[in-house]
Amino acid sequence: MKDQAVLSSSLTKPEAPSRSKLVKALRRYRWYYLMMLPGILYFLIYHYVPMAGIIIAFKDYNLREGIFGSEWVGFRNFQTIFGTPDFYELVRNTVVISFYRIVFGMFPDILLALLLNEIRKKWFKSVIQTVTYGPYFLSWLIVYGLTTAFLAQDSGIVNHYIQELGGTPINFLANSEYFRSILIGTDVWKNTGYGAIIYLAALATINQELYEAAVMDGANRWRQVWHVTLPGIRDVFLLLLILRIGHIMDAGFEQVYIFLNSRVYGVGDIIDTWVFRRGLEELEFSVAVATNLFKSVIGFILVIGANRLSKKFGGSGIW
């Protein structure tokens, strides 16, 4: 009977975590928690605390009245957004440019990583990595200057050779037919080296015994890449793909804003550039916040959907 009473008490009253164990754990790993503290504070201060500003999307925000003193207008700002004549064109441009970035931006990263992985001369591999990784550190303003040096109508190198061949100079930067291609081309040139480093890290984790087994089965280099290398980086590819899909409503404001001009608004004006004009130039802060809230909701839905789709096809997903 005594044993039954002890057993029943243990089932009804689970043992609480010992405070001493918690204190010991905090003392033991105090340096790890201390190193985590700056990152935690960063996300709290710059990502979570500002989320309280979402309320501006439902108010007629006035700088003098402040957030809580401004008039509550409900969904009027969203009606303004969806009632804007060019809004659906802005959404189309944003989605198309982001889709091009995903399609033409991820595969060069993988290709460069695979090529670097096959190089056996370490010094040559280091040189190629340095050359391809260097453009990542350039600002978009410098990239625009380099692009202008090549594609300017009057003084560009490309138009110089076109004239030498008897052709007519083309204003590439102000031509709607070439604008998106220029955006994607410069983005690939700038970011491919950085993207390849992520895949190189994934390639380094592949078990070398898999390659040895493939050689024993008679697989050549192409077969090894297809059956060992690509499956080894599949989860990393899916993870990056899900993250990019979540940012499909962000088409790269800084680059587009620098390259954009009035002649290519029809194919290059995106949501972020429109928000910049309405929010900062026209001081319609409520409309700007409402637009960003709309983008965040769409991005959240896309991440959830892409994550479930990834798991359905055997991927690991984000969670």
mmCIF file of N, CA and C in Angstrom, residues 37-95:
data_model
loop_
_atom_site.group_PDB
_atom_site.id
_atom_site.type_symbol
_atom_site.label_atom_id
_atom_site.label_comp_id
_atom_site.label_asym_id
_atom_site.label_seq_id
_atom_site.Cartn_x
_atom_site.Cartn_y
_atom_site.Cartn_z
ATOM 1 N N LEU A 37 24.083 37.026 -25.914
ATOM 2 C CA LEU A 37 23.376 38.238 -25.502
ATOM 3 C C LEU A 37 23.353 39.337 -26.566
ATOM 4 N N PRO A 38 24.477 39.683 -27.229
ATOM 5 C CA PRO A 38 24.408 40.741 -28.260
ATOM 6 C C PRO A 38 23.440 40.401 -29.392
ATOM 7 N N GLY A 39 23.434 39.130 -29.833
ATOM 8 C CA GLY A 39 22.508 38.745 -30.890
ATOM 9 C C GLY A 39 21.062 38.828 -30.454
ATOM 10 N N ILE A 40 20.787 38.383 -29.220
ATOM 11 C CA ILE A 40 19.424 38.466 -28.691
ATOM 12 C C ILE A 40 18.969 39.917 -28.572
ATOM 13 N N LEU A 41 19.848 40.778 -28.055
ATOM 14 C CA LEU A 41 19.506 42.201 -27.925
ATOM 15 C C LEU A 41 19.272 42.839 -29.289
ATOM 16 N N TYR A 42 20.085 42.442 -30.285
ATOM 17 C CA TYR A 42 19.917 42.992 -31.636
ATOM 18 C C TYR A 42 18.515 42.694 -32.173
ATOM 19 N N PHE A 43 18.101 41.422 -32.078
ATOM 20 C CA PHE A 43 16.790 41.056 -32.604
ATOM 21 C C PHE A 43 15.669 41.689 -31.789
ATOM 22 N N LEU A 44 15.847 41.796 -30.488
ATOM 23 C CA LEU A 44 14.817 42.425 -29.671
ATOM 24 C C LEU A 44 14.646 43.895 -30.012
ATOM 25 N N ILE A 45 15.768 44.609 -30.125
ATOM 26 C CA ILE A 45 15.721 46.061 -30.316
ATOM 27 C C ILE A 45 15.317 46.431 -31.743
ATOM 28 N N TYR A 46 15.865 45.722 -32.734
ATOM 29 C CA TYR A 46 15.680 46.143 -34.115
ATOM 30 C C TYR A 46 14.638 45.324 -34.882
ATOM 31 N N HIS A 47 14.151 44.223 -34.313
ATOM 32 C CA HIS A 47 13.191 43.399 -35.034
ATOM 33 C C HIS A 47 11.867 43.209 -34.293
ATOM 34 N N TYR A 48 11.913 43.077 -32.983
ATOM 35 C CA TYR A 48 10.686 42.796 -32.246
ATOM 36 C C TYR A 48 10.039 44.050 -31.667
ATOM 37 N N VAL A 49 10.827 44.912 -31.035
ATOM 38 C CA VAL A 49 10.260 46.146 -30.486
ATOM 39 C C VAL A 49 9.622 47.020 -31.572
ATOM 40 N N PRO A 50 10.250 47.204 -32.743
ATOM 41 C CA PRO A 50 9.610 48.030 -33.786
ATOM 42 C C PRO A 50 8.311 47.456 -34.324
ATOM 43 N N MET A 51 8.025 46.169 -34.046
ATOM 44 C CA MET A 51 6.773 45.596 -34.534
ATOM 45 C C MET A 51 5.556 46.292 -33.950
ATOM 46 N N ALA A 52 5.744 46.995 -32.830
ATOM 47 C CA ALA A 52 4.631 47.760 -32.263
ATOM 48 C C ALA A 52 4.183 48.864 -33.217
ATOM 49 N N GLY A 53 5.068 49.277 -34.120
ATOM 50 C CA GLY A 53 4.714 50.313 -35.083
ATOM 51 C C GLY A 53 3.728 49.860 -36.144
ATOM 52 N N ILE A 54 3.363 48.570 -36.147
ATOM 53 C CA ILE A 54 2.374 48.079 -37.109
ATOM 54 C C ILE A 54 1.048 48.825 -36.965
ATOM 55 N N ILE A 55 0.792 49.314 -35.753
ATOM 56 C CA ILE A 55 -0.469 50.023 -35.501
ATOM 57 C C ILE A 55 -0.609 51.250 -36.410
ATOM 58 N N ILE A 56 0.512 51.787 -36.898
ATOM 59 C CA ILE A 56 0.458 52.955 -37.791
ATOM 60 C C ILE A 56 -0.319 52.626 -39.058
ATOM 61 N N ALA A 57 -0.292 51.347 -39.480
ATOM 62 C CA ALA A 57 -0.999 50.953 -40.695
ATOM 63 C C ALA A 57 -2.499 51.164 -40.582
ATOM 64 N N PHE A 58 -3.022 51.244 -39.361
ATOM 65 C CA PHE A 58 -4.461 51.391 -39.155
ATOM 66 C C PHE A 58 -4.820 52.791 -38.639
ATOM 67 N N LYS A 59 -3.868 53.729 -38.777
ATOM 68 C CA LYS A 59 -4.110 55.093 -38.313
ATOM 69 C C LYS A 59 -3.720 56.098 -39.389
ATOM 70 N N ASP A 60 -4.249 57.307 -39.259
ATOM 71 C CA ASP A 60 -3.817 58.427 -40.088
ATOM 72 C C ASP A 60 -2.682 59.106 -39.331
ATOM 73 N N TYR A 61 -1.477 58.560 -39.504
ATOM 74 C CA TYR A 61 -0.354 58.948 -38.646
ATOM 75 C C TYR A 61 0.038 60.394 -38.866
ATOM 76 N N ASN A 62 0.215 61.085 -37.746
ATOM 77 C CA ASN A 62 0.633 62.479 -37.761
ATOM 78 C C ASN A 62 1.844 62.618 -36.841
ATOM 79 N N LEU A 63 2.905 63.247 -37.351
ATOM 80 C CA LEU A 63 4.126 63.371 -36.561
ATOM 81 C C LEU A 63 3.893 64.142 -35.266
ATOM 82 N N ARG A 64 3.037 65.128 -35.309
ATOM 83 C CA ARG A 64 2.799 65.952 -34.128
ATOM 84 C C ARG A 64 2.011 65.187 -33.072
ATOM 85 N N GLU A 65 1.023 64.399 -33.526
ATOM 86 C CA GLU A 65 0.171 63.667 -32.589
ATOM 87 C C GLU A 65 0.824 62.392 -32.075
ATOM 88 N N GLY A 66 1.748 61.827 -32.843
ATOM 89 C CA GLY A 66 2.388 60.583 -32.435
ATOM 90 C C GLY A 66 1.561 59.362 -32.799
ATOM 91 N N ILE A 67 2.107 58.190 -32.460
ATOM 92 C CA ILE A 67 1.434 56.944 -32.842
ATOM 93 C C ILE A 67 0.084 56.804 -32.146
ATOM 94 N N PHE A 68 0.054 56.999 -30.842
ATOM 95 C CA PHE A 68 -1.168 56.739 -30.083
ATOM 96 C C PHE A 68 -2.147 57.913 -30.138
ATOM 97 N N GLY A 69 -1.667 59.085 -30.531
ATOM 98 C CA GLY A 69 -2.568 60.225 -30.615
ATOM 99 C C GLY A 69 -3.184 60.415 -31.985
ATOM 100 N N SER A 70 -2.683 59.715 -32.987
ATOM 101 C CA SER A 70 -3.207 59.856 -34.346
ATOM 102 C C SER A 70 -4.575 59.190 -34.478
ATOM 103 N N GLU A 71 -5.333 59.643 -35.453
ATOM 104 C CA GLU A 71 -6.707 59.157 -35.652
ATOM 105 C C GLU A 71 -6.708 57.721 -36.166
ATOM 106 N N TRP A 72 -7.572 56.897 -35.591
ATOM 107 C CA TRP A 72 -7.758 55.515 -36.032
ATOM 108 C C TRP A 72 -8.642 55.495 -37.284
ATOM 109 N N VAL A 73 -8.153 54.889 -38.367
ATOM 110 C CA VAL A 73 -8.904 54.867 -39.625
ATOM 111 C C VAL A 73 -9.192 53.457 -40.104
ATOM 112 N N GLY A 74 -8.826 52.453 -39.342
ATOM 113 C CA GLY A 74 -9.124 51.068 -39.727
ATOM 114 C C GLY A 74 -8.367 50.640 -40.976
ATOM 115 N N PHE A 75 -9.105 50.134 -41.951
ATOM 116 C CA PHE A 75 -8.485 49.582 -43.170
ATOM 117 C C PHE A 75 -8.461 50.598 -44.316
ATOM 118 N N ARG A 76 -8.610 51.869 -44.008
ATOM 119 C CA ARG A 76 -8.639 52.885 -45.067
ATOM 120 C C ARG A 76 -7.321 52.945 -45.832
ATOM 121 N N ASN A 77 -6.195 52.763 -45.130
ATOM 122 C CA ASN A 77 -4.897 52.800 -45.813
ATOM 123 C C ASN A 77 -4.748 51.634 -46.791
ATOM 124 N N PHE A 78 -5.302 50.489 -46.441
ATOM 125 C CA PHE A 78 -5.249 49.346 -47.349
ATOM 126 C C PHE A 78 -6.134 49.583 -48.572
ATOM 127 N N GLN A 79 -7.253 50.257 -48.369
ATOM 128 C CA GLN A 79 -8.097 50.622 -49.505
ATOM 129 C C GLN A 79 -7.369 51.576 -50.441
ATOM 130 N N THR A 80 -6.582 52.474 -49.844
ATOM 131 C CA THR A 80 -5.779 53.391 -50.667
ATOM 132 C C THR A 80 -4.759 52.628 -51.503
ATOM 133 N N ILE A 81 -4.126 51.622 -50.874
ATOM 134 C CA ILE A 81 -3.117 50.830 -51.590
ATOM 135 C C ILE A 81 -3.748 50.084 -52.756
ATOM 136 N N PHE A 82 -4.803 49.313 -52.468
ATOM 137 C CA PHE A 82 -5.412 48.495 -53.514
ATOM 138 C C PHE A 82 -6.144 49.334 -54.546
ATOM 139 N N GLY A 83 -6.480 50.570 -54.178
ATOM 140 C CA GLY A 83 -7.146 51.450 -55.142
ATOM 141 C C GLY A 83 -6.192 52.257 -56.000
ATOM 142 N N THR A 84 -4.892 52.138 -55.743
ATOM 143 C CA THR A 84 -3.901 52.847 -56.556
ATOM 144 C C THR A 84 -3.876 52.256 -57.964
ATOM 145 N N PRO A 85 -3.999 53.071 -59.006
ATOM 146 C CA PRO A 85 -4.072 52.537 -60.375
ATOM 147 C C PRO A 85 -2.888 51.660 -60.760
ATOM 148 N N ASP A 86 -1.686 52.003 -60.278
ATOM 149 C CA ASP A 86 -0.494 51.265 -60.685
ATOM 150 C C ASP A 86 -0.123 50.140 -59.721
ATOM 151 N N PHE A 87 -0.981 49.862 -58.722
ATOM 152 C CA PHE A 87 -0.571 48.902 -57.691
ATOM 153 C C PHE A 87 -0.333 47.509 -58.257
ATOM 154 N N TYR A 88 -1.233 47.049 -59.101
ATOM 155 C CA TYR A 88 -1.095 45.683 -59.625
ATOM 156 C C TYR A 88 0.074 45.571 -60.596
ATOM 157 N N GLU A 89 0.399 46.669 -61.262
ATOM 158 C CA GLU A 89 1.609 46.683 -62.082
ATOM 159 C C GLU A 89 2.854 46.619 -61.206
ATOM 160 N N LEU A 90 2.810 47.302 -60.062
ATOM 161 C CA LEU A 90 3.930 47.248 -59.116
ATOM 162 C C LEU A 90 4.116 45.834 -58.585
ATOM 163 N N VAL A 91 3.010 45.173 -58.241
ATOM 164 C CA VAL A 91 3.093 43.793 -57.744
ATOM 165 C C VAL A 91 3.643 42.880 -58.824
ATOM 166 N N ARG A 92 3.180 43.051 -60.054
ATOM 167 C CA ARG A 92 3.671 42.213 -61.156
ATOM 168 C C ARG A 92 5.162 42.411 -61.374
ATOM 169 N N ASN A 93 5.607 43.645 -61.406
ATOM 170 C CA ASN A 93 7.037 43.911 -61.586
ATOM 171 C C ASN A 93 7.859 43.305 -60.453
ATOM 172 N N THR A 94 7.363 43.447 -59.215
ATOM 173 C CA THR A 94 8.091 42.914 -58.058
ATOM 174 C C THR A 94 8.216 41.404 -58.133
ATOM 175 N N VAL A 95 7.112 40.725 -58.427
ATOM 176 C CA VAL A 95 7.113 39.262 -58.476
ATOM 177 C C VAL A 95 7.969 38.760 -59.633
#
